[in-house]
Amino acid sequence: NAGVTQTPKFQVLKTGQSMTLQCAQDMNHNSMYWYRQDPGMGLRLIYYSASEGTTDKGEVPNGYNVSRLNKREFSLRLESAAPSQTSVYFCASSEPAQSDTQYFGPGTRLTVL
Amino acid sequence: DAKTTQPPSMDCAEGRAANLPCNHSTISGNEYVYWYRQIHSQGPQYIIHGLKNNETNEMASLIITEDRKSSTLILPHATLRDTAVYYCIVRVEEYSGGGADGLTFGKGTHLIIQP
């Protein structure tokens, strides 16, 4: 039981490049989330998915798109990366029917030059 | 979700109890108090949550004042591995109708355990 996994762990992009951050969970959770964390700050919600087939914007969705591929996987795409998107990205999941606890992945450290 | 206020940093000696305060004076009747922590460079980790009664688990205790306007997280015997940023969050539980809309993190309290 790996919990929440994220790939890649580190990534360096040039301005304008695109990439997809992958997230998977093996806990059969319905809800999944993407957060970003800038230096010295708390996490901010980018997008979330309450269940398979649904996605909603969080606090800071601009410049990102998401796909809830199936119940296990929730990906985050940067279509045209900007230096302001340099951050650490965390994926999380939860199962509202059981508890409100969110389980977080190890994070992806993204640098945009 | 209501906002919380936490001290930016605290020190505690190893082996002693660490008491982390949180003010949430605008908390609503159906909002719970949650605590998460983030050890350097890792994803946040759930610690404990409660509504109005004191709660205890294997990691910590949560003391909520009678008026629910503040709470204290207690780590009974702090170790060096407890050095982390601790976040106090108030929210309605998802399965109580709060919706799966994520957590609102402030800057938290950086707890440093001194050897």
mmCIF file with all atom_site columns, C-alpha atoms in Angstrom:
data_model
loop_
_atom_site.group_PDB
_atom_site.id
_atom_site.type_symbol
_atom_site.label_atom_id
_atom_site.label_alt_id
_atom_site.label_comp_id
_atom_site.label_asym_id
_atom_site.label_entity_id
_atom_site.label_seq_id
_atom_site.pdbx_PDB_ins_code
_atom_site.Cartn_x
_atom_site.Cartn_y
_atom_site.Cartn_z
_atom_site.occupancy
_atom_site.B_iso_or_equiv
_atom_site.pdbx_formal_charge
_atom_site.auth_seq_id
_atom_site.auth_comp_id
_atom_site.auth_asym_id
_atom_site.auth_atom_id
_atom_site.pdbx_PDB_model_num
ATOM 1   C CA . ASN A 1 1   ? 0.000   0.000  0.000   1.00 0.00 ? 1   ASN A CA 1
ATOM 2   C CA . ALA A 1 2   ? 1.991   2.959  -1.322  1.00 0.00 ? 2   ALA A CA 1
ATOM 3   C CA . GLY A 1 3   ? -0.588  5.639  -0.438  1.00 0.00 ? 3   GLY A CA 1
ATOM 4   C CA . VAL A 1 4   ? -0.245  8.676  -2.705  1.00 0.00 ? 4   VAL A CA 1
ATOM 5   C CA . THR A 1 5   ? 2.556   8.658  -5.264  1.00 0.00 ? 5   THR A CA 1
ATOM 6   C CA . GLN A 1 6   ? 3.718   11.512 -7.473  1.00 0.00 ? 6   GLN A CA 1
ATOM 7   C CA . THR A 1 7   ? 5.973   11.659 -10.506 1.00 0.00 ? 7   THR A CA 1
ATOM 8   C CA . PRO A 1 8   ? 8.370   13.161 -11.238 1.00 0.00 ? 8   PRO A CA 1
ATOM 9   C CA . LYS A 1 9   ? 10.063  14.170 -7.970  1.00 0.00 ? 9   LYS A CA 1
ATOM 10  C CA . PHE A 1 10  ? 12.006  16.999 -9.606  1.00 0.00 ? 10  PHE A CA 1
ATOM 11  C CA . GLN A 1 11  ? 11.609  18.859 -12.891 1.00 0.00 ? 11  GLN A CA 1
ATOM 12  C CA . VAL A 1 12  ? 13.236  21.851 -14.547 1.00 0.00 ? 12  VAL A CA 1
ATOM 13  C CA . LEU A 1 13  ? 11.407  23.534 -17.416 1.00 0.00 ? 13  LEU A CA 1
ATOM 14  C CA . LYS A 1 14  ? 12.073  26.494 -19.639 1.00 0.00 ? 14  LYS A CA 1
ATOM 15  C CA . THR A 1 15  ? 9.465   29.220 -19.929 1.00 0.00 ? 15  THR A CA 1
ATOM 16  C CA . GLY A 1 16  ? 6.787   28.180 -22.398 1.00 0.00 ? 16  GLY A CA 1
ATOM 17  C CA . GLN A 1 17  ? 7.356   24.444 -22.116 1.00 0.00 ? 17  GLN A CA 1
ATOM 18  C CA . SER A 1 18  ? 4.550   22.131 -21.126 1.00 0.00 ? 18  SER A CA 1
ATOM 19  C CA . MET A 1 19  ? 4.445   19.174 -18.794 1.00 0.00 ? 19  MET A CA 1
ATOM 20  C CA . THR A 1 20  ? 2.097   16.927 -16.838 1.00 0.00 ? 20  THR A CA 1
ATOM 21  C CA . LEU A 1 21  ? 2.480   16.045 -13.189 1.00 0.00 ? 21  LEU A CA 1
ATOM 22  C CA . GLN A 1 22  ? 1.164   12.621 -12.340 1.00 0.00 ? 22  GLN A CA 1
ATOM 23  C CA . CYS A 1 23  ? -0.555  11.535 -9.137  1.00 0.00 ? 23  CYS A CA 1
ATOM 24  C CA . ALA A 1 24  ? -1.961  8.152  -8.163  1.00 0.00 ? 24  ALA A CA 1
ATOM 25  C CA . GLN A 1 25  ? -3.490  6.759  -4.986  1.00 0.00 ? 25  GLN A CA 1
ATOM 26  C CA . ASP A 1 26  ? -4.167  3.159  -4.037  1.00 0.00 ? 26  ASP A CA 1
ATOM 27  C CA . MET A 1 27  ? -6.545  3.781  -1.140  1.00 0.00 ? 27  MET A CA 1
ATOM 28  C CA . ASN A 1 28  ? -9.729  3.733  -3.242  1.00 0.00 ? 28  ASN A CA 1
ATOM 29  C CA . HIS A 1 29  ? -10.435 7.350  -2.330  1.00 0.00 ? 29  HIS A CA 1
ATOM 30  C CA . ASN A 1 30  ? -13.073 9.328  -4.183  1.00 0.00 ? 30  ASN A CA 1
ATOM 31  C CA . SER A 1 31  ? -11.620 12.812 -3.652  1.00 0.00 ? 31  SER A CA 1
ATOM 32  C CA . MET A 1 32  ? -8.275  14.053 -4.936  1.00 0.00 ? 32  MET A CA 1
ATOM 33  C CA . TYR A 1 33  ? -6.514  17.433 -4.807  1.00 0.00 ? 33  TYR A CA 1
ATOM 34  C CA . TRP A 1 34  ? -3.629  19.408 -6.217  1.00 0.00 ? 34  TRP A CA 1
ATOM 35  C CA . TYR A 1 35  ? -1.881  22.036 -4.091  1.00 0.00 ? 35  TYR A CA 1
ATOM 36  C CA . ARG A 1 36  ? 1.124   24.255 -4.626  1.00 0.00 ? 36  ARG A CA 1
ATOM 37  C CA . GLN A 1 37  ? 3.486   25.517 -1.953  1.00 0.00 ? 37  GLN A CA 1
ATOM 38  C CA . ASP A 1 38  ? 5.721   28.515 -2.464  1.00 0.00 ? 38  ASP A CA 1
ATOM 39  C CA . PRO A 1 39  ? 8.733   29.149 -0.181  1.00 0.00 ? 39  PRO A CA 1
ATOM 40  C CA . GLY A 1 40  ? 7.727   30.084 3.367   1.00 0.00 ? 40  GLY A CA 1
ATOM 41  C CA . MET A 1 41  ? 4.041   29.757 2.602   1.00 0.00 ? 41  MET A CA 1
ATOM 42  C CA . GLY A 1 42  ? 1.265   27.331 3.350   1.00 0.00 ? 42  GLY A CA 1
ATOM 43  C CA . LEU A 1 43  ? -0.272  25.148 0.662   1.00 0.00 ? 43  LEU A CA 1
ATOM 44  C CA . ARG A 1 44  ? -2.794  26.629 -1.748  1.00 0.00 ? 44  ARG A CA 1
ATOM 45  C CA . LEU A 1 45  ? -5.416  24.593 -3.555  1.00 0.00 ? 45  LEU A CA 1
ATOM 46  C CA . ILE A 1 46  ? -5.148  24.570 -7.352  1.00 0.00 ? 46  ILE A CA 1
ATOM 47  C CA . TYR A 1 47  ? -7.845  22.092 -8.392  1.00 0.00 ? 47  TYR A CA 1
ATOM 48  C CA . TYR A 1 48  ? -9.770  19.298 -6.802  1.00 0.00 ? 48  TYR A CA 1
ATOM 49  C CA . SER A 1 49  ? -11.893 16.352 -7.872  1.00 0.00 ? 49  SER A CA 1
ATOM 50  C CA . ALA A 1 50  ? -14.694 15.288 -5.553  1.00 0.00 ? 50  ALA A CA 1
ATOM 51  C CA . SER A 1 51  ? -15.220 12.072 -7.484  1.00 0.00 ? 51  SER A CA 1
ATOM 52  C CA . GLU A 1 52  ? -14.270 10.351 -10.723 1.00 0.00 ? 52  GLU A CA 1
ATOM 53  C CA . GLY A 1 53  ? -15.416 12.431 -13.655 1.00 0.00 ? 53  GLY A CA 1
ATOM 54  C CA . THR A 1 54  ? -15.657 15.744 -11.806 1.00 0.00 ? 54  THR A CA 1
ATOM 55  C CA . THR A 1 55  ? -13.136 18.535 -11.311 1.00 0.00 ? 55  THR A CA 1
ATOM 56  C CA . ASP A 1 56  ? -13.409 22.001 -9.785  1.00 0.00 ? 56  ASP A CA 1
ATOM 57  C CA . LYS A 1 57  ? -11.196 25.056 -9.461  1.00 0.00 ? 57  LYS A CA 1
ATOM 58  C CA . GLY A 1 58  ? -9.516  25.880 -6.211  1.00 0.00 ? 58  GLY A CA 1
ATOM 59  C CA . GLU A 1 59  ? -7.893  29.092 -5.037  1.00 0.00 ? 59  GLU A CA 1
ATOM 60  C CA . VAL A 1 60  ? -5.187  29.391 -7.723  1.00 0.00 ? 60  VAL A CA 1
ATOM 61  C CA . PRO A 1 61  ? -6.263  27.550 -10.929 1.00 0.00 ? 61  PRO A CA 1
ATOM 62  C CA . ASN A 1 62  ? -4.927  29.953 -13.561 1.00 0.00 ? 62  ASN A CA 1
ATOM 63  C CA . GLY A 1 63  ? -2.301  28.400 -15.830 1.00 0.00 ? 63  GLY A CA 1
ATOM 64  C CA . TYR A 1 64  ? -3.239  24.831 -14.963 1.00 0.00 ? 64  TYR A CA 1
ATOM 65  C CA . ASN A 1 65  ? -5.514  22.095 -16.222 1.00 0.00 ? 65  ASN A CA 1
ATOM 66  C CA . VAL A 1 66  ? -6.397  18.796 -14.602 1.00 0.00 ? 66  VAL A CA 1
ATOM 67  C CA . SER A 1 67  ? -7.679  15.390 -15.629 1.00 0.00 ? 67  SER A CA 1
ATOM 68  C CA . ARG A 1 68  ? -9.259  12.812 -13.381 1.00 0.00 ? 68  ARG A CA 1
ATOM 69  C CA . LEU A 1 69  ? -8.273  9.871  -15.557 1.00 0.00 ? 69  LEU A CA 1
ATOM 70  C CA . ASN A 1 70  ? -9.936  7.279  -13.343 1.00 0.00 ? 70  ASN A CA 1
ATOM 71  C CA . LYS A 1 71  ? -10.549 6.824  -9.644  1.00 0.00 ? 71  LYS A CA 1
ATOM 72  C CA . ARG A 1 72  ? -6.849  6.269  -8.944  1.00 0.00 ? 72  ARG A CA 1
ATOM 73  C CA . GLU A 1 73  ? -5.220  8.981  -11.038 1.00 0.00 ? 73  GLU A CA 1
ATOM 74  C CA . PHE A 1 74  ? -5.408  12.767 -11.078 1.00 0.00 ? 74  PHE A CA 1
ATOM 75  C CA . SER A 1 75  ? -2.979  14.663 -13.311 1.00 0.00 ? 75  SER A CA 1
ATOM 76  C CA . LEU A 1 76  ? -2.011  18.343 -13.388 1.00 0.00 ? 76  LEU A CA 1
ATOM 77  C CA . ARG A 1 77  ? -0.918  19.948 -16.650 1.00 0.00 ? 77  ARG A CA 1
ATOM 78  C CA . LEU A 1 78  ? 1.012   23.134 -17.255 1.00 0.00 ? 78  LEU A CA 1
ATOM 79  C CA . GLU A 1 79  ? 0.403   24.087 -20.877 1.00 0.00 ? 79  GLU A CA 1
ATOM 80  C CA . SER A 1 80  ? 2.902   26.961 -21.041 1.00 0.00 ? 80  SER A CA 1
ATOM 81  C CA . ALA A 1 81  ? 5.068   27.122 -17.968 1.00 0.00 ? 81  ALA A CA 1
ATOM 82  C CA . ALA A 1 82  ? 5.973   30.473 -16.422 1.00 0.00 ? 82  ALA A CA 1
ATOM 83  C CA . PRO A 1 83  ? 8.586   31.333 -13.767 1.00 0.00 ? 83  PRO A CA 1
ATOM 84  C CA . SER A 1 84  ? 5.725   32.182 -11.381 1.00 0.00 ? 84  SER A CA 1
ATOM 85  C CA . GLN A 1 85  ? 4.814   28.498 -11.435 1.00 0.00 ? 85  GLN A CA 1
ATOM 86  C CA . THR A 1 86  ? 8.086   27.543 -9.787  1.00 0.00 ? 86  THR A CA 1
ATOM 87  C CA . SER A 1 87  ? 6.876   25.779 -6.681  1.00 0.00 ? 87  SER A CA 1
ATOM 88  C CA . VAL A 1 88  ? 6.452   22.462 -4.914  1.00 0.00 ? 88  VAL A CA 1
ATOM 89  C CA . TYR A 1 89  ? 3.323   20.636 -5.992  1.00 0.00 ? 89  TYR A CA 1
ATOM 90  C CA . PHE A 1 90  ? 1.510   18.250 -3.687  1.00 0.00 ? 90  PHE A CA 1
ATOM 91  C CA . CYS A 1 91  ? -1.242  15.824 -4.542  1.00 0.00 ? 91  CYS A CA 1
ATOM 92  C CA . ALA A 1 92  ? -3.635  14.537 -1.879  1.00 0.00 ? 92  ALA A CA 1
ATOM 93  C CA . SER A 1 93  ? -6.613  12.237 -1.569  1.00 0.00 ? 93  SER A CA 1
ATOM 94  C CA . SER A 1 94  ? -9.406  11.621 0.899   1.00 0.00 ? 94  SER A CA 1
ATOM 95  C CA . GLU A 1 95  ? -12.498 9.490  1.310   1.00 0.00 ? 95  GLU A CA 1
ATOM 96  C CA . PRO A 1 96  ? -15.356 11.676 2.570   1.00 0.00 ? 96  PRO A CA 1
ATOM 97  C CA . ALA A 1 97  ? -17.536 8.681  3.343   1.00 0.00 ? 97  ALA A CA 1
ATOM 98  C CA . GLN A 1 98  ? -15.012 7.486  5.939   1.00 0.00 ? 98  GLN A CA 1
ATOM 99  C CA . SER A 1 99  ? -13.278 10.569 7.313   1.00 0.00 ? 99  SER A CA 1
ATOM 100 C CA . ASP A 1 100 ? -12.083 14.016 6.343   1.00 0.00 ? 100 ASP A CA 1
ATOM 101 C CA . THR A 1 101 ? -8.401  13.158 6.600   1.00 0.00 ? 101 THR A CA 1
ATOM 102 C CA . GLN A 1 102 ? -6.353  14.075 3.565   1.00 0.00 ? 102 GLN A CA 1
ATOM 103 C CA . TYR A 1 103 ? -3.315  11.978 2.657   1.00 0.00 ? 103 TYR A CA 1
ATOM 104 C CA . PHE A 1 104 ? -0.526  13.752 0.843   1.00 0.00 ? 104 PHE A CA 1
ATOM 105 C CA . GLY A 1 105 ? 2.077   12.607 -1.635  1.00 0.00 ? 105 GLY A CA 1
ATOM 106 C CA . PRO A 1 106 ? 5.795   13.441 -1.369  1.00 0.00 ? 106 PRO A CA 1
ATOM 107 C CA . GLY A 1 107 ? 5.616   16.381 -3.753  1.00 0.00 ? 107 GLY A CA 1
ATOM 108 C CA . THR A 1 108 ? 7.093   17.432 -7.095  1.00 0.00 ? 108 THR A CA 1
ATOM 109 C CA . ARG A 1 109 ? 9.668   20.232 -7.063  1.00 0.00 ? 109 ARG A CA 1
ATOM 110 C CA . LEU A 1 110 ? 9.281   22.265 -10.224 1.00 0.00 ? 110 LEU A CA 1
ATOM 111 C CA . THR A 1 111 ? 11.591  25.022 -11.387 1.00 0.00 ? 111 THR A CA 1
ATOM 112 C CA . VAL A 1 112 ? 10.705  27.146 -14.407 1.00 0.00 ? 112 VAL A CA 1
ATOM 113 C CA . LEU A 1 113 ? 13.604  29.120 -15.854 1.00 0.00 ? 113 LEU A CA 1
ATOM 114 C CA . ASP B 2 1   ? -13.781 28.193 6.330   1.00 0.00 ? 1   ASP B CA 1
ATOM 115 C CA . ALA B 2 2   ? -12.911 30.306 9.340   1.00 0.00 ? 2   ALA B CA 1
ATOM 116 C CA . LYS B 2 3   ? -9.432  31.745 9.695   1.00 0.00 ? 3   LYS B CA 1
ATOM 117 C CA . THR B 2 4   ? -6.888  30.774 12.304  1.00 0.00 ? 4   THR B CA 1
ATOM 118 C CA . THR B 2 5   ? -4.023  32.579 14.042  1.00 0.00 ? 5   THR B CA 1
ATOM 119 C CA . GLN B 2 6   ? -0.874  30.765 15.159  1.00 0.00 ? 6   GLN B CA 1
ATOM 120 C CA . PRO B 2 7   ? 2.495   31.977 16.455  1.00 0.00 ? 7   PRO B CA 1
ATOM 121 C CA . PRO B 2 8   ? 5.085   31.819 13.672  1.00 0.00 ? 8   PRO B CA 1
ATOM 122 C CA . SER B 2 9   ? 7.600   29.819 15.697  1.00 0.00 ? 9   SER B CA 1
ATOM 123 C CA . MET B 2 10  ? 8.142   28.030 19.007  1.00 0.00 ? 10  MET B CA 1
ATOM 124 C CA . ASP B 2 11  ? 10.935  26.149 20.708  1.00 0.00 ? 11  ASP B CA 1
ATOM 125 C CA . CYS B 2 12  ? 10.602  23.145 22.988  1.00 0.00 ? 12  CYS B CA 1
ATOM 126 C CA . ALA B 2 13  ? 13.153  20.979 24.766  1.00 0.00 ? 13  ALA B CA 1
ATOM 127 C CA . GLU B 2 14  ? 13.348  17.353 23.758  1.00 0.00 ? 14  GLU B CA 1
ATOM 128 C CA . GLY B 2 15  ? 11.333  15.136 26.118  1.00 0.00 ? 15  GLY B CA 1
ATOM 129 C CA . ARG B 2 16  ? 9.108   17.956 27.269  1.00 0.00 ? 16  ARG B CA 1
ATOM 130 C CA . ALA B 2 17  ? 5.511   18.547 26.252  1.00 0.00 ? 17  ALA B CA 1
ATOM 131 C CA . ALA B 2 18  ? 5.064   20.873 23.296  1.00 0.00 ? 18  ALA B CA 1
ATOM 132 C CA . ASN B 2 19  ? 1.934   23.024 23.496  1.00 0.00 ? 19  ASN B CA 1
ATOM 133 C CA . LEU B 2 20  ? 0.948   24.716 20.252  1.00 0.00 ? 20  LEU B CA 1
ATOM 134 C CA . PRO B 2 21  ? -1.820  27.324 20.470  1.00 0.00 ? 21  PRO B CA 1
ATOM 135 C CA . CYS B 2 22  ? -4.333  28.293 17.805  1.00 0.00 ? 22  CYS B CA 1
ATOM 136 C CA . ASN B 2 23  ? -6.939  31.042 17.828  1.00 0.00 ? 23  ASN B CA 1
ATOM 137 C CA . HIS B 2 24  ? -10.088 30.615 15.750  1.00 0.00 ? 24  HIS B CA 1
ATOM 138 C CA . SER B 2 25  ? -12.464 33.201 17.191  1.00 0.00 ? 25  SER B CA 1
ATOM 139 C CA . THR B 2 26  ? -14.838 33.169 14.183  1.00 0.00 ? 26  THR B CA 1
ATOM 140 C CA . ILE B 2 27  ? -15.329 29.397 14.095  1.00 0.00 ? 27  ILE B CA 1
ATOM 141 C CA . SER B 2 28  ? -18.835 28.269 13.210  1.00 0.00 ? 28  SER B CA 1
ATOM 142 C CA . GLY B 2 29  ? -20.824 25.685 15.130  1.00 0.00 ? 29  GLY B CA 1
ATOM 143 C CA . ASN B 2 30  ? -20.334 22.946 12.544  1.00 0.00 ? 30  ASN B CA 1
ATOM 144 C CA . GLU B 2 31  ? -16.619 23.550 11.906  1.00 0.00 ? 31  GLU B CA 1
ATOM 145 C CA . TYR B 2 32  ? -14.021 21.150 13.206  1.00 0.00 ? 32  TYR B CA 1
ATOM 146 C CA . VAL B 2 33  ? -10.486 21.977 14.283  1.00 0.00 ? 33  VAL B CA 1
ATOM 147 C CA . TYR B 2 34  ? -7.839  20.016 12.362  1.00 0.00 ? 34  TYR B CA 1
ATOM 148 C CA . TRP B 2 35  ? -4.115  19.814 12.894  1.00 0.00 ? 35  TRP B CA 1
ATOM 149 C CA . TYR B 2 36  ? -1.609  18.797 10.244  1.00 0.00 ? 36  TYR B CA 1
ATOM 150 C CA . ARG B 2 37  ? 2.151   19.000 10.291  1.00 0.00 ? 37  ARG B CA 1
ATOM 151 C CA . GLN B 2 38  ? 4.765   19.222 7.574   1.00 0.00 ? 38  GLN B CA 1
ATOM 152 C CA . ILE B 2 39  ? 8.224   17.907 8.220   1.00 0.00 ? 39  ILE B CA 1
ATOM 153 C CA . HIS B 2 40  ? 10.801  19.625 6.053   1.00 0.00 ? 40  HIS B CA 1
ATOM 154 C CA . SER B 2 41  ? 10.251  19.019 2.315   1.00 0.00 ? 41  SER B CA 1
ATOM 155 C CA . GLN B 2 42  ? 7.611   16.334 2.889   1.00 0.00 ? 42  GLN B CA 1
ATOM 156 C CA . GLY B 2 43  ? 3.880   16.337 2.267   1.00 0.00 ? 43  GLY B CA 1
ATOM 157 C CA . PRO B 2 44  ? 1.654   17.400 5.175   1.00 0.00 ? 44  PRO B CA 1
ATOM 158 C CA . GLN B 2 45  ? 0.602   14.710 7.636   1.00 0.00 ? 45  GLN B CA 1
ATOM 159 C CA . TYR B 2 46  ? -2.698  14.572 9.498   1.00 0.00 ? 46  TYR B CA 1
ATOM 160 C CA . ILE B 2 47  ? -2.376  14.636 13.289  1.00 0.00 ? 47  ILE B CA 1
ATOM 161 C CA . ILE B 2 48  ? -5.775  14.986 14.942  1.00 0.00 ? 48  ILE B CA 1
ATOM 162 C CA . HIS B 2 49  ? -9.093  16.781 14.755  1.00 0.00 ? 49  HIS B CA 1
ATOM 163 C CA . GLY B 2 50  ? -12.038 17.577 17.006  1.00 0.00 ? 50  GLY B CA 1
ATOM 164 C CA . LEU B 2 51  ? -15.313 19.472 17.273  1.00 0.00 ? 51  LEU B CA 1
ATOM 165 C CA . LYS B 2 52  ? -15.707 20.495 20.905  1.00 0.00 ? 52  LYS B CA 1
ATOM 166 C CA . ASN B 2 53  ? -14.545 17.661 23.112  1.00 0.00 ? 53  ASN B CA 1
ATOM 167 C CA . ASN B 2 54  ? -10.907 17.049 23.878  1.00 0.00 ? 54  ASN B CA 1
ATOM 168 C CA . GLU B 2 55  ? -9.370  14.386 21.688  1.00 0.00 ? 55  GLU B CA 1
ATOM 169 C CA . THR B 2 56  ? -6.346  12.128 22.057  1.00 0.00 ? 56  THR B CA 1
ATOM 170 C CA . ASN B 2 57  ? -4.635  9.683  19.730  1.00 0.00 ? 57  ASN B CA 1
ATOM 171 C CA . GLU B 2 58  ? -1.256  8.032  19.515  1.00 0.00 ? 58  GLU B CA 1
ATOM 172 C CA . MET B 2 59  ? 0.373   11.200 18.206  1.00 0.00 ? 59  MET B CA 1
ATOM 173 C CA . ALA B 2 60  ? -1.110  14.043 20.213  1.00 0.00 ? 60  ALA B CA 1
ATOM 174 C CA . SER B 2 61  ? -3.890  15.546 22.293  1.00 0.00 ? 61  SER B CA 1
ATOM 175 C CA . LEU B 2 62  ? -6.206  18.348 21.237  1.00 0.00 ? 62  LEU B CA 1
ATOM 176 C CA . ILE B 2 63  ? -7.702  20.652 23.838  1.00 0.00 ? 63  ILE B CA 1
ATOM 177 C CA . ILE B 2 64  ? -10.525 22.920 22.637  1.00 0.00 ? 64  ILE B CA 1
ATOM 178 C CA . THR B 2 65  ? -11.795 25.693 24.903  1.00 0.00 ? 65  THR B CA 1
ATOM 179 C CA . GLU B 2 66  ? -15.413 25.645 25.963  1.00 0.00 ? 66  GLU B CA 1
ATOM 180 C CA . ASP B 2 67  ? -16.268 28.633 23.769  1.00 0.00 ? 67  ASP B CA 1
ATOM 181 C CA . ARG B 2 68  ? -14.358 26.943 20.877  1.00 0.00 ? 68  ARG B CA 1
ATOM 182 C CA . LYS B 2 69  ? -12.520 30.136 20.075  1.00 0.00 ? 69  LYS B CA 1
ATOM 183 C CA . SER B 2 70  ? -9.109  28.601 20.643  1.00 0.00 ? 70  SER B CA 1
ATOM 184 C CA . SER B 2 71  ? -7.386  25.266 20.920  1.00 0.00 ? 71  SER B CA 1
ATOM 185 C CA . THR B 2 72  ? -4.057  23.737 21.894  1.00 0.00 ? 72  THR B CA 1
ATOM 186 C CA . LEU B 2 73  ? -2.247  20.844 20.295  1.00 0.00 ? 73  LEU B CA 1
ATOM 187 C CA . ILE B 2 74  ? -0.140  18.930 22.787  1.00 0.00 ? 74  ILE B CA 1
ATOM 188 C CA . LEU B 2 75  ? 2.739   16.657 21.853  1.00 0.00 ? 75  LEU B CA 1
ATOM 189 C CA . PRO B 2 76  ? 3.315   14.950 25.221  1.00 0.00 ? 76  PRO B CA 1
ATOM 190 C CA . HIS B 2 77  ? 6.973   13.963 24.874  1.00 0.00 ? 77  HIS B CA 1
ATOM 191 C CA . ALA B 2 78  ? 8.509   15.874 22.006  1.00 0.00 ? 78  ALA B CA 1
ATOM 192 C CA . THR B 2 79  ? 11.377  14.326 20.073  1.00 0.00 ? 79  THR B CA 1
ATOM 193 C CA . LEU B 2 80  ? 13.722  15.805 17.480  1.00 0.00 ? 80  LEU B CA 1
ATOM 194 C CA . ARG B 2 81  ? 11.585  14.191 14.785  1.00 0.00 ? 81  ARG B CA 1
ATOM 195 C CA . ASP B 2 82  ? 8.680   16.407 15.843  1.00 0.00 ? 82  ASP B CA 1
ATOM 196 C CA . THR B 2 83  ? 10.475  19.458 14.441  1.00 0.00 ? 83  THR B CA 1
ATOM 197 C CA . ALA B 2 84  ? 8.062   20.610 11.732  1.00 0.00 ? 84  ALA B CA 1
ATOM 198 C CA . VAL B 2 85  ? 5.573   23.274 10.701  1.00 0.00 ? 85  VAL B CA 1
ATOM 199 C CA . TYR B 2 86  ? 2.226   22.693 12.399  1.00 0.00 ? 86  TYR B CA 1
ATOM 200 C CA . TYR B 2 87  ? -0.967  23.898 10.753  1.00 0.00 ? 87  TYR B CA 1
ATOM 201 C CA . CYS B 2 88  ? -4.239  24.536 12.537  1.00 0.00 ? 88  CYS B CA 1
ATOM 202 C CA . ILE B 2 89  ? -7.200  24.445 10.137  1.00 0.00 ? 89  ILE B CA 1
ATOM 203 C CA . VAL B 2 90  ? -10.907 24.860 10.778  1.00 0.00 ? 90  VAL B CA 1
ATOM 204 C CA . ARG B 2 91  ? -13.443 23.457 8.342   1.00 0.00 ? 91  ARG B CA 1
ATOM 205 C CA . VAL B 2 92  ? -16.706 21.611 8.008   1.00 0.00 ? 92  VAL B CA 1
ATOM 206 C CA . GLU B 2 93  ? -16.142 17.895 7.575   1.00 0.00 ? 93  GLU B CA 1
ATOM 207 C CA . GLU B 2 94  ? -16.634 16.708 3.996   1.00 0.00 ? 94  GLU B CA 1
ATOM 208 C CA . TYR B 2 95  ? -19.127 14.053 4.977   1.00 0.00 ? 95  TYR B CA 1
ATOM 209 C CA . SER B 2 96  ? -21.039 16.577 7.077   1.00 0.00 ? 96  SER B CA 1
ATOM 210 C CA . GLY B 2 97  ? -21.783 18.609 3.996   1.00 0.00 ? 97  GLY B CA 1
ATOM 211 C CA . GLY B 2 98  ? -18.589 20.599 3.826   1.00 0.00 ? 98  GLY B CA 1
ATOM 212 C CA . GLY B 2 99  ? -17.730 19.447 0.347   1.00 0.00 ? 99  GLY B CA 1
ATOM 213 C CA . ALA B 2 100 ? -14.451 18.095 -0.991  1.00 0.00 ? 100 ALA B CA 1
ATOM 214 C CA . ASP B 2 101 ? -12.997 21.522 -1.553  1.00 0.00 ? 101 ASP B CA 1
ATOM 215 C CA . GLY B 2 102 ? -9.564  21.157 -0.040  1.00 0.00 ? 102 GLY B CA 1
ATOM 216 C CA . LEU B 2 103 ? -7.853  22.529 3.035   1.00 0.00 ? 103 LEU B CA 1
ATOM 217 C CA . THR B 2 104 ? -6.984  26.169 3.677   1.00 0.00 ? 104 THR B CA 1
ATOM 218 C CA . PHE B 2 105 ? -3.450  26.373 5.022   1.00 0.00 ? 105 PHE B CA 1
ATOM 219 C CA . GLY B 2 106 ? -2.036  29.427 6.761   1.00 0.00 ? 106 GLY B CA 1
ATOM 220 C CA . LYS B 2 107 ? 1.658   29.815 7.527   1.00 0.00 ? 107 LYS B CA 1
ATOM 221 C CA . GLY B 2 108 ? 1.483   27.583 10.597  1.00 0.00 ? 108 GLY B CA 1
ATOM 222 C CA . THR B 2 109 ? 3.852   27.384 13.571  1.00 0.00 ? 109 THR B CA 1
ATOM 223 C CA . HIS B 2 110 ? 7.419   26.262 13.043  1.00 0.00 ? 110 HIS B CA 1
ATOM 224 C CA . LEU B 2 111 ? 8.113   24.075 16.074  1.00 0.00 ? 111 LEU B CA 1
ATOM 225 C CA . ILE B 2 112 ? 11.786  23.478 16.777  1.00 0.00 ? 112 ILE B CA 1
ATOM 226 C CA . ILE B 2 113 ? 12.669  20.752 19.246  1.00 0.00 ? 113 ILE B CA 1
ATOM 227 C CA . GLN B 2 114 ? 15.968  21.492 20.954  1.00 0.00 ? 114 GLN B CA 1
ATOM 228 C CA . PRO B 2 115 ? 18.227  18.622 22.087  1.00 0.00 ? 115 PRO B CA 1
#
